[in-house]
Coordinates of C-alpha atoms and ligand atoms in Angstrom, one line a residue:
X260 CA 39.1 14.0 8.0
X261 CA 38.5 16.0 11.3
X262 CA 39.8 13.3 13.9
X263 CA 43.4 14.9 13.4
X264 CA 41.9 18.6 13.8
X265 CA 40.5 18.1 17.2
X266 CA 39.8 15.9 20.5
X267 CA 36.5 14.1 21.8
X268 CA 35.7 17.0 23.7
X269 CA 36.4 19.2 20.9
X270 CA 38.3 22.0 23.5
X271 CA 40.2 23.6 20.6
X272 CA 40.7 22.9 16.6
X273 CA 43.7 22.9 15.0
X274 CA 44.8 22.6 11.4
X275 CA 47.8 20.3 11.2
X276 CA 50.3 21.4 8.0
X277 CA 50.1 17.3 7.5
X278 CA 49.4 14.2 8.7
X279 CA 51.9 11.1 9.0
X280 CA 50.5 7.8 9.6
X281 CA 53.5 5.4 10.0
X282 CA 52.9 1.7 9.7
X283 CA 55.9 0.7 11.6
X284 CA 58.8 1.9 14.3
X285 CA 60.8 2.2 11.5
X286 CA 58.7 4.5 9.5
X287 CA 58.0 7.0 12.8
X288 CA 62.0 7.1 13.0
X289 CA 62.6 8.1 9.8
X290 CA 59.6 10.5 9.4
X291 CA 61.0 12.1 13.2
X292 CA 64.7 12.3 11.8
X293 CA 63.2 14.3 8.6
X294 CA 61.1 16.6 11.0
X295 CA 64.1 16.9 13.3
X296 CA 66.4 18.1 10.3
X297 CA 63.9 20.7 9.2
X298 CA 63.3 21.9 12.8
X299 CA 59.5 20.8 12.0
X300 CA 57.6 20.8 15.3
X301 CA 55.3 17.1 15.5
X302 CA 52.5 16.6 17.7
X303 CA 51.5 13.0 18.7
X304 CA 48.0 11.5 18.7
X305 CA 46.6 8.5 20.3
X306 CA 42.7 7.8 20.5
X307 CA 42.1 11.7 21.4
X308 CA 40.1 11.2 24.5
X309 CA 42.6 13.2 26.9
X310 CA 41.1 15.9 28.8
X311 CA 43.6 18.7 28.9
X312 CA 44.1 19.8 25.3
X313 CA 47.4 18.0 24.9
X314 CA 47.2 16.4 21.7
X315 CA 45.2 18.6 19.2
X316 CA 47.9 20.4 16.6
X317 CA 48.4 23.9 17.3
X318 CA 49.7 26.3 14.3
X319 CA 52.6 24.9 12.1
X320 CA 52.6 21.0 13.5
X321 CA 52.5 18.1 11.8
X322 CA 50.3 15.6 13.3
X323 CA 52.3 11.9 14.1
X324 CA 49.1 9.4 14.6
X325 CA 50.1 5.8 15.6
X326 CA 46.5 4.8 14.5
X327 CA 47.9 2.1 12.0
X328 CA 50.6 0.5 14.5
X329 CA 48.0 -1.8 16.6
X330 CA 49.8 -5.0 16.4
X331 CA 50.1 -8.0 19.3
X332 CA 53.9 -8.7 19.3
X333 CA 53.9 -11.3 21.7
X334 CA 51.9 -12.9 24.5
X335 CA 53.9 -14.3 27.0
X336 CA 51.7 -16.6 29.1
X337 CA 54.9 -17.8 31.4
X338 CA 56.5 -14.6 32.1
X339 CA 52.6 -13.0 32.4
X340 CA 53.1 -10.3 29.6
X341 CA 52.0 -8.7 26.5
X342 CA 53.7 -7.0 24.0
X343 CA 51.9 -4.5 21.6
X344 CA 52.4 -1.5 19.4
X345 CA 51.4 1.6 20.9
X346 CA 48.5 2.3 18.6
X347 CA 46.4 -0.5 19.9
X348 CA 43.3 0.3 22.2
X349 CA 42.7 -0.1 25.6
X350 CA 39.8 -2.5 25.5
X351 CA 41.7 -4.8 22.8
X352 CA 44.4 -5.2 25.3
X353 CA 41.9 -6.3 27.9
X354 CA 40.2 -8.6 25.8
X355 CA 43.6 -10.2 24.4
X356 CA 44.4 -10.3 28.4
X357 CA 41.2 -12.3 29.1
X358 CA 41.2 -14.4 26.3
X359 CA 45.0 -15.8 27.4
X360 CA 43.5 -16.4 31.3
X361 CA 45.2 -13.1 32.4
X362 CA 43.5 -9.5 33.5
X363 CA 44.8 -6.1 32.4
X364 CA 43.6 -3.9 35.2
X365 CA 43.9 -0.3 33.6
X366 CA 40.0 0.7 33.2
X367 CA 38.9 3.9 32.3
X368 CA 35.7 5.0 30.3
X369 CA 37.5 5.8 27.3
X370 CA 38.7 2.2 26.8
X371 CA 37.1 1.8 23.3
X372 CA 38.8 4.7 21.6
X373 CA 42.1 5.5 23.7
X374 CA 45.2 3.7 22.8
X375 CA 48.2 2.1 24.9
X376 CA 50.3 4.9 23.7
X377 CA 48.1 7.4 25.1
X378 CA 47.6 5.9 28.2
X379 CA 51.5 5.8 28.7
X380 CA 52.0 8.9 27.6
X381 CA 49.9 10.5 30.2
X382 CA 50.2 7.7 32.7
X383 CA 46.4 6.9 32.8
X384 CA 44.9 6.0 36.3
X385 CA 41.1 5.5 36.5
X386 CA 39.1 3.0 39.0
X387 CA 41.3 0.3 40.3
X388 CA 44.5 2.1 40.8
X389 CA 44.1 1.4 44.3
X390 CA 45.5 -2.1 44.0
X391 CA 47.1 -2.4 40.7
X392 CA 48.6 1.0 40.3
X393 CA 48.7 3.4 37.2
X394 CA 49.6 2.7 33.8
X395 CA 53.6 3.4 35.0
X396 CA 53.0 0.3 37.3
X397 CA 51.7 -1.9 34.3
X398 CA 54.6 -1.3 32.1
X399 CA 57.8 -3.4 32.4
X400 CA 59.5 -2.1 29.2
X401 CA 59.1 0.8 26.6
X402 CA 60.1 1.5 23.0
X403 CA 60.6 4.8 22.1
X404 CA 61.5 6.8 19.4
X405 CA 63.5 10.0 20.4
X406 CA 63.1 13.5 18.4
X407 CA 66.0 13.3 16.5
X408 CA 64.8 9.7 14.9
X409 CA 66.9 7.4 17.4
X410 CA 65.3 4.3 18.5
X411 CA 65.4 3.2 21.8
X412 CA 64.3 -0.5 22.6
X413 CA 63.9 -1.1 26.0
X414 CA 61.0 -3.7 26.0
X415 CA 62.7 -5.9 28.7
X416 CA 60.1 -8.3 30.5
X417 CA 61.7 -8.6 33.8
X418 CA 60.2 -6.5 37.0
X419 CA 63.8 -6.3 38.4
X420 CA 66.3 -4.3 36.6
X421 CA 68.9 -1.9 38.3
X422 CA 71.1 -1.2 35.4
X423 CA 71.1 2.7 35.4
X424 CA 68.5 5.2 35.2
X425 CA 65.1 3.7 34.9
X426 CA 64.4 5.2 31.5
X427 CA 60.7 3.9 30.9
X428 CA 59.5 6.4 33.5
X429 CA 61.3 9.2 31.9
X430 CA 58.8 8.8 29.1
X431 CA 55.7 7.4 30.9
X432 CA 53.4 10.5 31.7
X433 CA 55.7 12.7 29.4
X434 CA 52.8 13.7 27.1
X435 CA 54.7 13.3 24.2
X436 CA 57.2 15.9 25.3
X437 CA 60.4 13.8 25.3
X438 CA 59.7 10.9 22.8
X439 CA 56.9 9.3 21.0
X440 CA 56.2 5.8 22.6
X441 CA 55.8 3.1 20.0
X442 CA 55.7 0.0 21.7
X443 CA 55.4 -1.4 25.2
X444 CA 55.5 -4.8 27.3
X445 CA 52.7 -4.9 29.5
X446 CA 52.3 -6.5 32.9
X447 CA 49.5 -8.9 33.1
X448 CA 47.5 -9.9 36.4
X449 CA 45.8 -13.3 37.4
X450 CA 42.7 -13.4 36.3
X451 CA 40.2 -12.8 39.2
X452 CA 38.1 -15.4 40.2
X453 CA 35.6 -13.5 42.3
X454 CA 34.2 -10.1 42.3
X455 CA 32.1 -8.5 45.3
X456 CA 30.6 -5.0 44.8
X457 CA 28.9 -2.9 47.4
X458 CA 27.3 0.6 47.5
X459 CA 27.3 2.1 50.8
X460 CA 25.6 5.2 52.5
X461 CA 27.7 7.0 54.8
X462 CA 27.2 10.1 57.5
X463 CA 30.3 11.7 57.8
X464 CA 34.1 11.9 56.2
X465 CA 35.6 10.4 59.0
X466 CA 33.5 7.4 57.9
X467 CA 34.5 7.2 54.7
X468 CA 38.2 7.3 56.0
X469 CA 37.7 4.8 58.8
X470 CA 36.1 3.0 56.0
X471 CA 39.2 2.8 53.7
X472 CA 41.2 1.8 56.4
X473 CA 38.8 -1.0 57.6
X474 CA 38.5 -2.3 54.3
X475 CA 42.2 -2.3 53.6
X476 CA 43.1 -4.3 56.9
X477 CA 40.3 -6.9 56.6
X478 CA 40.1 -7.4 52.7
X479 CA 44.3 -7.7 52.9
X480 CA 45.1 -6.3 49.4
X481 CA 41.9 -7.7 47.5
X482 CA 40.2 -4.2 47.8
X483 CA 39.9 -3.2 44.0
X484 CA 38.0 0.1 44.0
X485 CA 37.2 2.8 46.8
X486 CA 35.1 5.1 44.9
X487 CA 33.6 8.0 46.4
X488 CA 30.4 10.0 45.4
X489 CA 29.3 13.0 47.4
X490 CA 25.7 13.7 47.6
X491 CA 25.6 16.3 44.9
X492 CA 26.9 14.0 42.2
X493 CA 24.8 10.8 43.3
X494 CA 21.7 13.2 42.7
X495 CA 23.0 14.4 39.6
X496 CA 23.3 11.1 38.4
X497 CA 20.1 9.8 39.4
X498 CA 18.4 13.0 37.7
X499 CA 20.1 12.8 34.7
X500 CA 21.0 9.0 33.7
X501 CA 17.5 7.6 33.1
X502 CA 19.3 4.0 33.0
X503 CA 20.6 4.0 36.5
X504 CA 18.3 2.8 39.4
X505 CA 19.1 4.0 42.9
X506 CA 20.0 1.4 45.4
X507 CA 19.8 3.9 48.2
X508 CA 18.3 7.2 48.9
X509 CA 19.8 10.2 48.1
X510 CA 19.7 11.5 52.0
X511 CA 23.4 10.6 52.9
X512 CA 26.2 13.0 52.4
X513 CA 28.8 10.4 51.3
X514 CA 28.3 6.9 48.9
X515 CA 31.4 4.8 48.4
X516 CA 31.1 2.1 46.2
X517 CA 33.2 -0.5 47.1
X518 CA 35.0 -3.3 45.1
X519 CA 36.9 -6.8 45.8
X520 CA 38.4 -9.2 43.5
X521 CA 39.4 -12.5 45.0
X522 CA 40.4 -15.8 43.6
X523 CA 38.0 -18.2 45.6
X524 CA 34.4 -18.2 44.2
X525 CA 33.0 -20.1 47.2
X526 CA 34.2 -18.1 50.2
X527 CA 35.0 -14.6 49.1
X528 CA 31.2 -13.5 48.8
X529 CA 30.5 -14.7 52.2
X530 CA 33.6 -13.1 53.8
X531 CA 33.0 -9.9 51.8
X532 CA 29.6 -9.9 53.6
X533 CA 31.2 -10.5 57.1
X534 CA 33.4 -7.5 56.6
X535 CA 30.6 -5.4 55.6
X536 CA 28.6 -6.5 58.1
X537 CA 31.3 -5.5 60.7
X538 CA 31.5 -1.7 59.3
X539 CA 27.9 -1.4 59.5
X540 CA 28.2 -2.8 63.3
X541 CA 31.0 -0.2 64.1
X542 CA 28.7 2.6 62.3
X543 CA 31.1 3.4 59.5
X544 CA 28.3 2.5 57.4
X545 CA 24.6 3.7 57.6
X546 CA 23.1 1.5 55.0
X547 CA 24.8 -0.3 52.2
X548 CA 23.5 -2.4 49.4
X549 CA 25.4 -5.9 48.4
X550 CA 25.3 -6.6 44.7
X551 CA 24.1 -10.6 44.4
X552 CA 24.5 -11.2 40.9
X553 CA 26.4 -9.9 37.6
X554 CA 23.3 -7.7 36.7
X555 CA 23.4 -6.1 40.1
X556 CA 27.2 -5.3 39.9
X557 CA 26.8 -4.0 36.5
X558 CA 23.8 -1.9 38.3
X559 CA 26.1 -0.2 41.0
X560 CA 29.0 0.1 38.5
X561 CA 26.8 2.2 36.4
X562 CA 26.4 4.6 39.1
X563 CA 29.8 5.7 39.0
X564 CA 30.0 5.1 35.2
X565 CA 26.9 7.2 35.1
X566 CA 28.6 10.6 36.0
X567 CA 30.2 11.5 32.6
X568 CA 27.0 11.5 31.1
X569 CA 25.3 13.3 34.0
X570 CA 28.1 16.2 33.1
X571 CA 27.0 16.2 29.5
X572 CA 23.5 16.9 30.4
X573 CA 24.9 19.9 32.8
X574 CA 27.2 21.4 30.1
X575 CA 29.0 23.5 29.8
X576 CA 31.3 22.2 32.6
X577 CA 34.5 22.4 33.7
X578 CA 36.3 19.4 35.2
X579 CA 39.0 19.5 37.5
X580 CA 41.1 16.6 38.7
X581 CA 43.0 17.1 41.6
X582 CA 45.2 15.2 44.3
X583 CA 44.7 16.3 47.9
X584 CA 46.0 14.4 51.3
X585 CA 43.5 12.2 52.7
X586 CA 42.9 14.3 55.6
X587 CA 42.2 17.4 54.0
X588 CA 40.3 16.1 51.1
X589 CA 36.9 16.9 53.0
X590 CA 37.9 20.2 53.9
X591 CA 39.0 20.6 50.2
X592 CA 35.3 20.0 49.1
X593 CA 33.9 22.0 51.6
X594 CA 36.1 25.2 51.2
X595 CA 35.5 25.0 46.9
X596 CA 31.6 24.6 47.6
X597 CA 31.9 27.3 50.2
X598 CA 33.8 29.6 47.9
X599 CA 31.7 28.6 45.1
X600 CA 28.2 29.3 46.9
X601 CA 29.6 32.8 47.5
X602 CA 31.2 33.7 44.2
X603 CA 28.4 31.8 41.9
X604 CA 25.0 31.4 43.7
X605 CA 23.1 28.6 41.9
X606 CA 26.5 27.0 40.7
X607 CA 26.0 23.0 40.1
X608 CA 29.0 21.1 41.4
X609 CA 29.7 17.5 41.6
X610 CA 32.5 16.0 43.8
X611 CA 33.3 12.5 43.3
X612 CA 36.5 10.4 42.9
X613 CA 39.0 7.7 43.8
X614 CA 39.4 8.5 47.2
X615 CA 41.6 5.5 48.3
X616 CA 44.1 7.1 45.8
X617 CA 43.6 10.7 47.1
X618 CA 42.4 11.8 43.9
X619 CA 39.3 14.1 44.0
X620 CA 37.5 15.3 40.7
X621 CA 35.5 18.2 40.9
X622 CA 33.1 19.2 37.9
X623 CA 31.5 22.6 38.1
X624 CA 29.0 24.5 36.0
X625 CA 28.2 28.4 36.7
X626 CA 25.7 28.4 34.1
X627 CA 25.6 29.0 30.1
X628 CA 28.7 31.5 30.5
X629 CA 30.6 29.0 32.7
X630 CA 33.7 29.3 30.2
X631 CA 33.8 33.2 30.7
X632 CA 34.4 32.5 34.1
X633 CA 37.3 30.0 33.6
X634 CA 40.1 31.7 34.9
X635 CA 38.2 32.7 38.1
X636 CA 37.6 29.2 38.7
X637 CA 40.8 28.1 38.0
X638 CA 41.9 30.0 40.4
X639 CA 39.7 29.2 43.3
X640 CA 40.5 25.6 42.7
X641 CA 44.2 25.7 42.3
X642 CA 44.7 28.0 45.1
X643 CA 42.9 25.9 47.5
X644 CA 45.0 22.7 46.1
X645 CA 48.3 24.8 46.3
X646 CA 47.6 25.7 50.1
X647 CA 46.7 22.2 50.9
X648 CA 49.9 20.8 49.2
X649 CA 47.6 18.9 46.6
X650 CA 48.5 18.5 43.0
X651 CA 46.6 20.2 40.4
X652 CA 46.3 17.0 38.1
X653 CA 46.2 13.6 39.7
X654 CA 45.7 11.6 36.3
X655 CA 44.6 13.6 33.1
X656 CA 47.9 15.3 33.0
X657 CA 49.1 19.2 32.2
X658 CA 48.4 19.3 28.3
X659 CA 48.2 23.1 27.3
X660 CA 44.8 23.6 29.7
X661 CA 46.9 23.0 32.8
X662 CA 50.2 24.6 31.9
X663 CA 49.9 27.9 33.3
X664 CA 49.3 26.2 36.9
X665 CA 52.1 23.6 36.8
X666 CA 53.8 26.0 39.2
X667 CA 51.1 25.6 41.9
X668 CA 52.4 21.8 42.0
X669 CA 56.0 21.9 41.2
X670 CA 59.0 23.8 42.5
X671 CA 60.9 26.3 40.3
X672 CA 64.1 23.8 40.9
X673 CA 61.6 20.7 39.6
X674 CA 60.4 22.7 36.7
X675 CA 64.0 23.8 35.8
X676 CA 65.2 20.1 36.2
X677 CA 62.0 18.9 33.6
X678 CA 63.6 21.8 31.2
X679 CA 67.0 20.3 31.4
X680 CA 65.6 17.1 30.6
X681 CA 63.5 18.2 27.8
X682 CA 66.5 20.3 26.3
X683 CA 68.5 16.9 26.7
X684 CA 66.2 15.0 24.6
X685 CA 65.3 17.9 22.0
Ligands
ZN899 ZN1 39.3 9.6 37.4

């Protein structure tokens, strides 16, 4: 089966020596102990939807897939927790939470294929981080098997647990380098009762950041998405995604998708309109469309969700995922585009991102031979990121693709500490 040899984006193909498909944590433990004793390298696989080439086998590796470990261990509707095996799909977790009167807020485009184990190993983010945090913030306990087969069961359900090191954070975001995550206790949130969504056109980036402050203050904690789409990305969606209907003319330099999730179906919509109206009065927003039905909510979200489809149409594309302090975000986008204009006239670049979290996605194509220019493009983006004290990977992780650039966001001392931890756990 080809699914163990490559990932969704087929960046690379690898031939595994063998594929292990354990049905239980005990199986994982036994398999890893055998591999450990034979010094056999192992790569762990989830839904294979990662973007940084982290799960495709390299020569001589055995694939360990958790695809058979998809059980729900427990729903605790008093504590508001969901205990699962790591191979369960994200969408299934969202549905189980919903069926039980709760909300699991992590949401990414790959929800139907990606697994909770993969979400944990990469500390997945997405569109609602501004309110609910990343996967790290949605996890109370973990079950992990170490390289030598040792089982670490820390599936606690309590939020407070100051008994020494918080071991779960060692493994969340470690991309399979420190152990295999086999199970987790997830933190559920109350199901939102109201959903208010607007799509806004703005004239300047200072208006974007002022709008963010305005909404954070006035919506006091219910702001659940603040997705910024630069004009170049908005135009690409309108052009390449036929199902998207443009609610605003493509004349603004910036567009913001705003969402608020609240607890009062009667009052929330009116209050959201008032807050938005004030933003228009203060000239933060120049034009805005507020969704008045479920269908219009979906229509506005379809613009943001349409970006990957636009990118498919523009292939070959290289995708970057950086964090930049908010004050320098616009300068970053500008400098990248100016540098690309000079080096690659005719390039098509899309800027968009979870700007409330300081996360900018830059996707660029310089023509059919884009891949041949990858290292030049990497240098342009990552040198600018480093100059502005940003992170070269905000939410996608490192994998093999970003490995050469880790040193641009981490000091030699940090890298040395990471190596010590890896050695200790190997
Ligand atoms: Zn993203």
